[in-house]
XYZ file of C-alpha atoms in Angstrom:
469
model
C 34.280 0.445 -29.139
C 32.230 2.750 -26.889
C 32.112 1.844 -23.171
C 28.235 2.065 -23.588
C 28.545 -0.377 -26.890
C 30.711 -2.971 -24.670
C 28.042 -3.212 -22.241
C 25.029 -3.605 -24.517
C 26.742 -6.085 -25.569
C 27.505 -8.400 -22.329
C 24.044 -7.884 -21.651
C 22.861 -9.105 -24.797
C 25.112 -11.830 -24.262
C 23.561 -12.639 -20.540
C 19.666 -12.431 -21.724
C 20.684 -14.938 -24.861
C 22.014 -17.456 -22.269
C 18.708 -16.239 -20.070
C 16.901 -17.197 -23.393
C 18.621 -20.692 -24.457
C 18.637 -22.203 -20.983
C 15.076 -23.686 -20.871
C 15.487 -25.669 -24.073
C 19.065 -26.619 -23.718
C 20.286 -29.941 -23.179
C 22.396 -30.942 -20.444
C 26.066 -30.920 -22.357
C 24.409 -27.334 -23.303
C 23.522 -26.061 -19.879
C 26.747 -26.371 -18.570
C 28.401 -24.674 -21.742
C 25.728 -22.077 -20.896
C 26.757 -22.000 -17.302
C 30.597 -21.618 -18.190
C 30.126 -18.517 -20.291
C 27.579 -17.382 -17.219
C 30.691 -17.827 -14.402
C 32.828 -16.123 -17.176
C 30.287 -13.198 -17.078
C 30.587 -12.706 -13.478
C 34.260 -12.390 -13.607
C 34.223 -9.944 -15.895
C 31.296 -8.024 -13.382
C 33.856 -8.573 -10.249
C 36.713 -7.684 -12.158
C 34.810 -4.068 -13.627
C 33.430 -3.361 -10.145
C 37.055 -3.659 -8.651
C 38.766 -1.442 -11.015
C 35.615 1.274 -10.954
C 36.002 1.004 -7.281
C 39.891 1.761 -7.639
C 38.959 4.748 -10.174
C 36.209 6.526 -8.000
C 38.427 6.892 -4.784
C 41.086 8.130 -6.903
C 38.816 10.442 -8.777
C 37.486 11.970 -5.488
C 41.046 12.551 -3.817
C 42.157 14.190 -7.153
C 39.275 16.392 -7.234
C 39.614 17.627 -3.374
C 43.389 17.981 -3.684
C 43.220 20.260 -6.756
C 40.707 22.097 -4.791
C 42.306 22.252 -1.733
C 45.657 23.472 -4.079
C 43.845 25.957 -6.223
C 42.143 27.676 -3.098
C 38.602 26.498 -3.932
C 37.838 24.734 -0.622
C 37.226 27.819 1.746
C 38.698 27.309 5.005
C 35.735 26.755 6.937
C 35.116 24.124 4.990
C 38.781 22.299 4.820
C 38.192 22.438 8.534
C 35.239 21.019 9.233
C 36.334 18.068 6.274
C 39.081 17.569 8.824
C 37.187 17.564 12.392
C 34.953 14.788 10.578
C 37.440 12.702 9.789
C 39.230 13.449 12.909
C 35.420 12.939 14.964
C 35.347 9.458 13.205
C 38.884 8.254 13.253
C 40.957 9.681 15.761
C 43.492 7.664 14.766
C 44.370 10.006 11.612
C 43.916 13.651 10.861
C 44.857 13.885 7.329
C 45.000 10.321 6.129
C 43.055 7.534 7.177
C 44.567 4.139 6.905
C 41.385 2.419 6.396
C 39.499 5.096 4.049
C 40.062 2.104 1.186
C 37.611 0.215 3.185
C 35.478 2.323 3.192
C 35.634 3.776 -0.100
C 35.335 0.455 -1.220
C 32.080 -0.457 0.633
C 30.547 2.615 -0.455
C 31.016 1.573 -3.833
C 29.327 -1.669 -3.335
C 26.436 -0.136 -0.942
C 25.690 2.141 -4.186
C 25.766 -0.436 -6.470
C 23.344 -1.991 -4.607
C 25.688 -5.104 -3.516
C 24.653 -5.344 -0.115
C 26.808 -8.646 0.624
C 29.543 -7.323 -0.541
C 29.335 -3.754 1.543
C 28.310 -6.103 4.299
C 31.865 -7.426 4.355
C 33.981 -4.476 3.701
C 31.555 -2.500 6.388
C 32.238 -5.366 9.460
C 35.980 -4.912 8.170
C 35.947 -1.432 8.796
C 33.836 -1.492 11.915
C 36.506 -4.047 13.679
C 39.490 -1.790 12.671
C 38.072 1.290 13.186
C 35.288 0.994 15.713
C 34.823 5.085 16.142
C 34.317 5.521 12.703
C 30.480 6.792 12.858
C 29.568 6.572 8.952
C 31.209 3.117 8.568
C 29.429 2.009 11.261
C 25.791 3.586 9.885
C 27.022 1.833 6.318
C 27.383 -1.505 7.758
C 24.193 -1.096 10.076
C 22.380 -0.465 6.605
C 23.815 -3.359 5.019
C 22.871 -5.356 7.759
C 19.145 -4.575 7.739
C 19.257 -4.845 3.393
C 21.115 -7.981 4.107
C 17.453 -8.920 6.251
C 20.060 -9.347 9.007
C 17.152 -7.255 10.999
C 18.606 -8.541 14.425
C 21.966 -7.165 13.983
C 21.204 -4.322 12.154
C 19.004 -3.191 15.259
C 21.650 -3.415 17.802
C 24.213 -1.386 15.513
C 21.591 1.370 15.028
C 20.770 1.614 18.906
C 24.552 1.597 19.456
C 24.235 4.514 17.341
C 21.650 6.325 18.721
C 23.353 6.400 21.898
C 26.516 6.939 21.044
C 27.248 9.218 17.799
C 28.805 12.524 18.145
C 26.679 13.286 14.883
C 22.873 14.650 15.124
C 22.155 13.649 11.772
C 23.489 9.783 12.299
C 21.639 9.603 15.170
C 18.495 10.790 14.399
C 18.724 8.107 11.255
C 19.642 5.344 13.329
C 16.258 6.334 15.380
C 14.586 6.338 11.973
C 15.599 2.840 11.375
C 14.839 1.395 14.471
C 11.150 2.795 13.788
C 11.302 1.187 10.478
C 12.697 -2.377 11.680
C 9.872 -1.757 14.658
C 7.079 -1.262 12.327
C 7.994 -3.757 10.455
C 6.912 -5.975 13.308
C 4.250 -4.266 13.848
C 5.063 -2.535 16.609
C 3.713 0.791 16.328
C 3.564 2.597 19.338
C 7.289 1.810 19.935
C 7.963 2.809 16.509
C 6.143 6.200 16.730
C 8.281 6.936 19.652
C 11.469 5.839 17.682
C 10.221 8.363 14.954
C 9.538 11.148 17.142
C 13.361 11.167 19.142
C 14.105 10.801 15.280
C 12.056 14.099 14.468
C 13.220 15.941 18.041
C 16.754 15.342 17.532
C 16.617 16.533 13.048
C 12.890 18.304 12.891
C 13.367 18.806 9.126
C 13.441 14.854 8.582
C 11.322 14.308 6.272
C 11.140 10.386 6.047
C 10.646 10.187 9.853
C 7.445 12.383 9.603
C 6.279 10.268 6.944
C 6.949 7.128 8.836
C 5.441 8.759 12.205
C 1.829 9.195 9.965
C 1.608 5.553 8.772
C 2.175 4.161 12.484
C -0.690 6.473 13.612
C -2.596 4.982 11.024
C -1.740 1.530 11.411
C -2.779 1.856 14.882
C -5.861 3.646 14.332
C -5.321 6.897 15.406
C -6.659 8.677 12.036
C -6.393 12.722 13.120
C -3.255 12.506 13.990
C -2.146 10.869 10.934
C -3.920 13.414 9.213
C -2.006 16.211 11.691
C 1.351 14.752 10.636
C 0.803 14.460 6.878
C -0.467 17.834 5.699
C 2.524 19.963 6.197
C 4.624 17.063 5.235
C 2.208 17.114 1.639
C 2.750 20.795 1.696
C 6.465 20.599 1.199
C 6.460 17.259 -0.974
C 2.864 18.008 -3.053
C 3.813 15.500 -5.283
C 4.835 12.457 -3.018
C 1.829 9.403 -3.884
C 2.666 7.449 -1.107
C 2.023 10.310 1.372
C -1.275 11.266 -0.672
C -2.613 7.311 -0.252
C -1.808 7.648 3.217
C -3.989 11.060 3.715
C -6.734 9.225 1.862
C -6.629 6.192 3.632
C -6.536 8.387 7.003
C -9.504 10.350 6.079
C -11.477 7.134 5.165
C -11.095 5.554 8.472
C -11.765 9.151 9.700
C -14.908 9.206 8.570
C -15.954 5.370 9.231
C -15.379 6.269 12.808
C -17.191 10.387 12.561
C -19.451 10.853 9.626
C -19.571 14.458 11.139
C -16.204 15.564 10.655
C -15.276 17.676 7.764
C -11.789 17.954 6.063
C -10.494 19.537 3.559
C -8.064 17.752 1.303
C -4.405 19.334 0.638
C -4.129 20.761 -2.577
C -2.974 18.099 -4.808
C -5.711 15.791 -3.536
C -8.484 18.667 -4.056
C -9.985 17.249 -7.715
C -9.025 13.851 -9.269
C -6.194 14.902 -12.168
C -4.648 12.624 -15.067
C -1.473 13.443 -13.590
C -2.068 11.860 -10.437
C -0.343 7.795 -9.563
C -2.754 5.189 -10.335
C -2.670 3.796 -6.478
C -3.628 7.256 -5.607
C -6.279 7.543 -8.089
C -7.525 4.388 -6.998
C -7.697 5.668 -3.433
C -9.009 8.840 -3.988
C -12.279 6.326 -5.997
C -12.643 4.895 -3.153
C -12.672 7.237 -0.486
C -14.972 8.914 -2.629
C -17.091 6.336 -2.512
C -17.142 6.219 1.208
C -18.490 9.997 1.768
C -21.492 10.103 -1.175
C -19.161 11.902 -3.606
C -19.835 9.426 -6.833
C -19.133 11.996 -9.224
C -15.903 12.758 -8.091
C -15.180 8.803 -7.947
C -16.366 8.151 -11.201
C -13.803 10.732 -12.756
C -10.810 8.934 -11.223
C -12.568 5.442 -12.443
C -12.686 7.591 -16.165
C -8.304 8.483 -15.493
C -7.812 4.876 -14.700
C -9.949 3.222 -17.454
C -7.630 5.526 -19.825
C -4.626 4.051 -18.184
C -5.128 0.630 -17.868
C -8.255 -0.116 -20.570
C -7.764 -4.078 -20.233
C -8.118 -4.166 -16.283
C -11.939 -5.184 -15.711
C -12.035 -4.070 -12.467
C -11.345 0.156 -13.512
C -14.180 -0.295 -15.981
C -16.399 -2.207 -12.676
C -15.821 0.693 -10.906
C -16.743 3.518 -13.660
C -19.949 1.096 -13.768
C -20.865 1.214 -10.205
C -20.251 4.535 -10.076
C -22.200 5.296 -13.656
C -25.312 3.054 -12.021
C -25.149 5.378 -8.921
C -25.659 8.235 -10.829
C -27.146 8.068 -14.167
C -28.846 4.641 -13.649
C -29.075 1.144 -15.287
C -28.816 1.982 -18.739
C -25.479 3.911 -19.263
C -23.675 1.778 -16.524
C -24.586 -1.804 -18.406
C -22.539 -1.169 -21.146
C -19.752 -0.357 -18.993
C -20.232 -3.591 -16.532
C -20.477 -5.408 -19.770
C -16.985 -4.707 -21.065
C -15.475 -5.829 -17.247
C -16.786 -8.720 -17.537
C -15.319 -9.681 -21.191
C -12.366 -8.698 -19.566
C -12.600 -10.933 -16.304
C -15.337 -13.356 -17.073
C -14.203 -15.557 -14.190
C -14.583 -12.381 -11.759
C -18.053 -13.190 -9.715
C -18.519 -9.402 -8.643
C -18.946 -8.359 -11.711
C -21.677 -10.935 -13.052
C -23.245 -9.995 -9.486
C -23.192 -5.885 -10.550
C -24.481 -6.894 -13.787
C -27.545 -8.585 -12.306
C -27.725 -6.287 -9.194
C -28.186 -3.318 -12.111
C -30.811 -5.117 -13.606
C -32.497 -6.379 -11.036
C -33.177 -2.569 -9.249
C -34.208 -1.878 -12.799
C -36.939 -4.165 -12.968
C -35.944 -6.658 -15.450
C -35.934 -9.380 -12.321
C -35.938 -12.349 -14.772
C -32.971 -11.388 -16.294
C -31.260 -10.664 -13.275
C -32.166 -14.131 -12.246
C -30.230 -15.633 -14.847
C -27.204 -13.686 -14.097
C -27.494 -15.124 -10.304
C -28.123 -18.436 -11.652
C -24.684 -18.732 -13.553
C -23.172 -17.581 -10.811
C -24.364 -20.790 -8.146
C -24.336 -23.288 -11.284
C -20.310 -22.480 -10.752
C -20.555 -22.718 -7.068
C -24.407 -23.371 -5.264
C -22.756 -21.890 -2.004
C -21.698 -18.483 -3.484
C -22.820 -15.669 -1.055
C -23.163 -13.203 -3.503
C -25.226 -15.163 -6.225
C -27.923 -16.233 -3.479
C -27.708 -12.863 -1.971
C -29.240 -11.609 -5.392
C -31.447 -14.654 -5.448
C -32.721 -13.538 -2.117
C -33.088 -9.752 -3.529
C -34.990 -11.191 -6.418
C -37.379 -12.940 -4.504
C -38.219 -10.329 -2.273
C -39.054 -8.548 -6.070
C -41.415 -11.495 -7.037
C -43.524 -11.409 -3.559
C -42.155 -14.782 -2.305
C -40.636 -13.872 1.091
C -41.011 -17.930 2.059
C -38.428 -19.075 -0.455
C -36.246 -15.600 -0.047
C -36.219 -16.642 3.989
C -35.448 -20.272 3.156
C -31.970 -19.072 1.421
C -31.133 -16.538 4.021
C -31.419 -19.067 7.135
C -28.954 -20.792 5.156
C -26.175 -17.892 5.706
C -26.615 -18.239 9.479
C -25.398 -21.631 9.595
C -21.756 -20.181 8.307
C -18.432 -20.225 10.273
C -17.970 -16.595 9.200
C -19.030 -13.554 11.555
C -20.043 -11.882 8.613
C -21.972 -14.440 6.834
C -24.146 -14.988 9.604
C -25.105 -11.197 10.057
C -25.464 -11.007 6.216
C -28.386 -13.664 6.707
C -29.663 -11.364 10.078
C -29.796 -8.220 7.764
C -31.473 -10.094 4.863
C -33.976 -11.823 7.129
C -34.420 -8.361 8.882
C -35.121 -6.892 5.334
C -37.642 -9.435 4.798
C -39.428 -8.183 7.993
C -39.621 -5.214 6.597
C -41.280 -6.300 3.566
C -44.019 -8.107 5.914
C -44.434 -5.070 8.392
C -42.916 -7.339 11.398
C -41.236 -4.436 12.639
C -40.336 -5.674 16.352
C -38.817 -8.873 14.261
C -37.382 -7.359 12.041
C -35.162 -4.606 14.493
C -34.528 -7.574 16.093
C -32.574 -9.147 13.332
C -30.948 -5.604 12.338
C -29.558 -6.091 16.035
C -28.145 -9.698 15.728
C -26.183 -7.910 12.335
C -25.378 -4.464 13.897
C -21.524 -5.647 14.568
C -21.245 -5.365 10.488
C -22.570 -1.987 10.108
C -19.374 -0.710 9.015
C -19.996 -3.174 5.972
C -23.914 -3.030 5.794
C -24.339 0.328 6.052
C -27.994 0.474 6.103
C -28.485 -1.000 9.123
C -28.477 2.516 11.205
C -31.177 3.605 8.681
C -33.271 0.251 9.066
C -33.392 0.469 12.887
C -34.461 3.741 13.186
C -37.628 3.048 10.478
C -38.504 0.318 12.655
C -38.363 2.133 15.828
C -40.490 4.643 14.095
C -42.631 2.506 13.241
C -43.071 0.264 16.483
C -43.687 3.943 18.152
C -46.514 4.999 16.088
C -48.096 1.228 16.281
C -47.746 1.749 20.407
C -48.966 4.901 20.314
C -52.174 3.609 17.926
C -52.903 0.792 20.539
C -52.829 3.530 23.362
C -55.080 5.389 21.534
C -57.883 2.784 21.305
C -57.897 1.313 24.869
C -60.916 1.882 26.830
């Protein structure tokens, strides 16, 4: 039997017992649970004995080298100052490479418990030995021992002969920093990282998200377009320049950026996360067209998710109008009929298209679920407004400012403040655009609002001037 054969096998044999144990008795289960303990003696047993094969395979391999003359002798030497660096306690032979060996093994296999053991083995004997030490401070931190693992990788960082080790163990400290959220202190543990190995690419990486998790947009942006010009293809690192240049642009609407160059036109080849970012920064600057082609990628890749077909609708609605995006709001909601944002688009479409008693009905389904949902009576609201009764479209908007939520409450200022409008109370109304300005990031209208209403309260002023005696 093939090695390959013998292992489909054992694995068929674990996802059968995976498969019997909900509807097995109890005399079953622990039949079941027999042949499961038997399983994981034969796992120990083949880890053990490819552990024993692997660190004889790699001293065969560099002895036959080293005999045939293949190893130049720059390089036998500096094999030997490592070792020597690491363990002075042995030049050509180090008692407690085994160890080692061994917890590599397990650290590669992904058996983090088990390298855990053989590392703090290693570390006690052999308490020099700088890559035993970063091992075990890795298993540590995969162990979630996140306490531990931070004092091994400070010890580190101030005491390794090796560049490379300590720059990592800087780059892990950032990590286990920004994990708690601490990003300033984790920036600077990235950038002793990046000053001590400049061509680490991970730290730069991890240097941009800090900046953006604390805000500081450009210079996420600084730190993540070389890094995208030498890894073009990394998604993670495009999200991140999206979600930079979004918050960019919240905070200057007059900036201009360019985007690197595989982030210059939405592509099929692209991630879906990116694709999804790339919609929605999109969204944020105007460019619907562009949005509504990575909507059209990610309705091809995932055609039962409602909300890619929502956004090819909103998008569609923004550009062509009502009656090519209903279709396409339509099919989200068969897909998510219990998703409220969707019946609200539906409604929303019609309702800007006229057809107010239809998109009255839509609202109404939504509050016959749930009378207090924001987003049904905000379209009630709209609606009214449509039909010329501004008393009943006031009477549900007061009703928002009696919320716990911040946001509510200015929602209900900026409808109320719309409603002015309608009635040409312009002093009342830029009053209520105020009391809601906090949300303008949200209600983005509300710059555009107060600056028709102090138009218009100037040319009413100036009127009145112009007819007093």
């Amino acid at each position: 039997m093939k090695i390959e054969d013998w292992f489909h096998t054992l694995r068929k044999k674990a996802q059968s017992i995976e498969e019997k144990w909900q509807g097995a008795s109890e005399q079953e289960r622990l039949q079941l649970a027999e042949q499961l303990f038997q399983l994981r003696q034969v796992s120990d047993t083949v880890v053990d004995l490819w552990l024993q094969f692997e660190e004889k395979l790699s001293n065969a391999i560099r002895s036959i080298k080293e005999m045939e003359g293949q190893l130049p002798a720059e390089e036998k030497k500096t094999h030997q100052s490592k070792v020597s660096a690491e363990s002075p306690k042995a030049v050509e032979s180090n008692p407690y490479e085994p160890i080692f060996r061994r917890g590599e093994g397990f650290y590669h296999l992904r058996m983090f418990q088990d390298a855990k053991k053989c590392f703090a083995e290693l570390v006690q004997k052999s308490p020099d030995w700088e890559s035993g030490r970063l091992y075990y401070a890795y298993s540590l931190l995969l162990c979630e021992d996140d306490e531990l693992a931070f004092r091994e990788f400070r010890l580190l960082g101030r005491t390794a002969s090796s560049p490379t080790i300590v720059a990592i163990s800087f780059n892990a400290i950032g990590c286990i920093l920004a994990e708690e959220e601490q990003w300033l202190e984790a920036a600077q543990a990235f950038k002793t990282s990046l000053e001590i190995k400049p061509e680490q690419e991970e730290a730069k990486y991890n240097l941009a998200l800090c900046y953006l998790r604390d805000g500081d947009a450009q210079e996420a942006l600084d730190e993540l377009e070389p890094y995208l010009e030498k890894n073009e293809h990394d998604w993670e690192a495009q999200m991140l320049w999206l979600r930079a240049a979004k918050l960019l642009h919240t905070m200057d609407q007059t900036v201009e950026w360019s985007p690197p160059k595989g982030l210059q036109l939405p592509t099929r080849d692209l991630d879906s996360d990116t694709l999804q970012e790339m919609a929605s920064l999109y969204e944020t600057v105007g460019n619907y067209h562009r949005a509504q082609i990575c909507y059209h990628f990610l309705t091809e890749r995932s055609p039962k998710d409602g909300w890619t077909w929502h956004g090819l609708a909103w998008n569609t609605w923004l550009i062509s109008g009502t009656k090519r995006a209903l279709t396409l709001v339509k099919k989200a909601i068969s897909l998510a009929p219990e998703n409220d944002d969707f019946l609200f688009s539906y409604g929303w479409m019609l309702l800007f298209d006229g057809r107010v008693e239809e998109a009255i009905k839509a609202f109404r389904i939504m509050l016959e679920k749930n009378r207090d949902n924001r987003l049904g009576q905000s379209g009630m609201i709209s609606a009214y407004e449509k039909l010329g009764d501004t008393q009943e479209a006031k009477r549900l908007a007061k009703y928002f400012l009696e919320d716990a939520e911040p946001y509510v409450r200015s929602l209900g200022y900026f409808h109320l403040g719309r409603i002015a409008v309608v009635e040409e109370n312009w002093r009342l109304a830029e009053q209520y655009f105020q009391r809601a300005l906090p949300f303008a990031e949200q209600l983005w209208e509300i710059p555009i609002y107060l600056q028709l209403c102090a138009s218009k309260r100037g040319q009413s002023e100036m009127q009145t001037e112009l007819v007093q005696p």
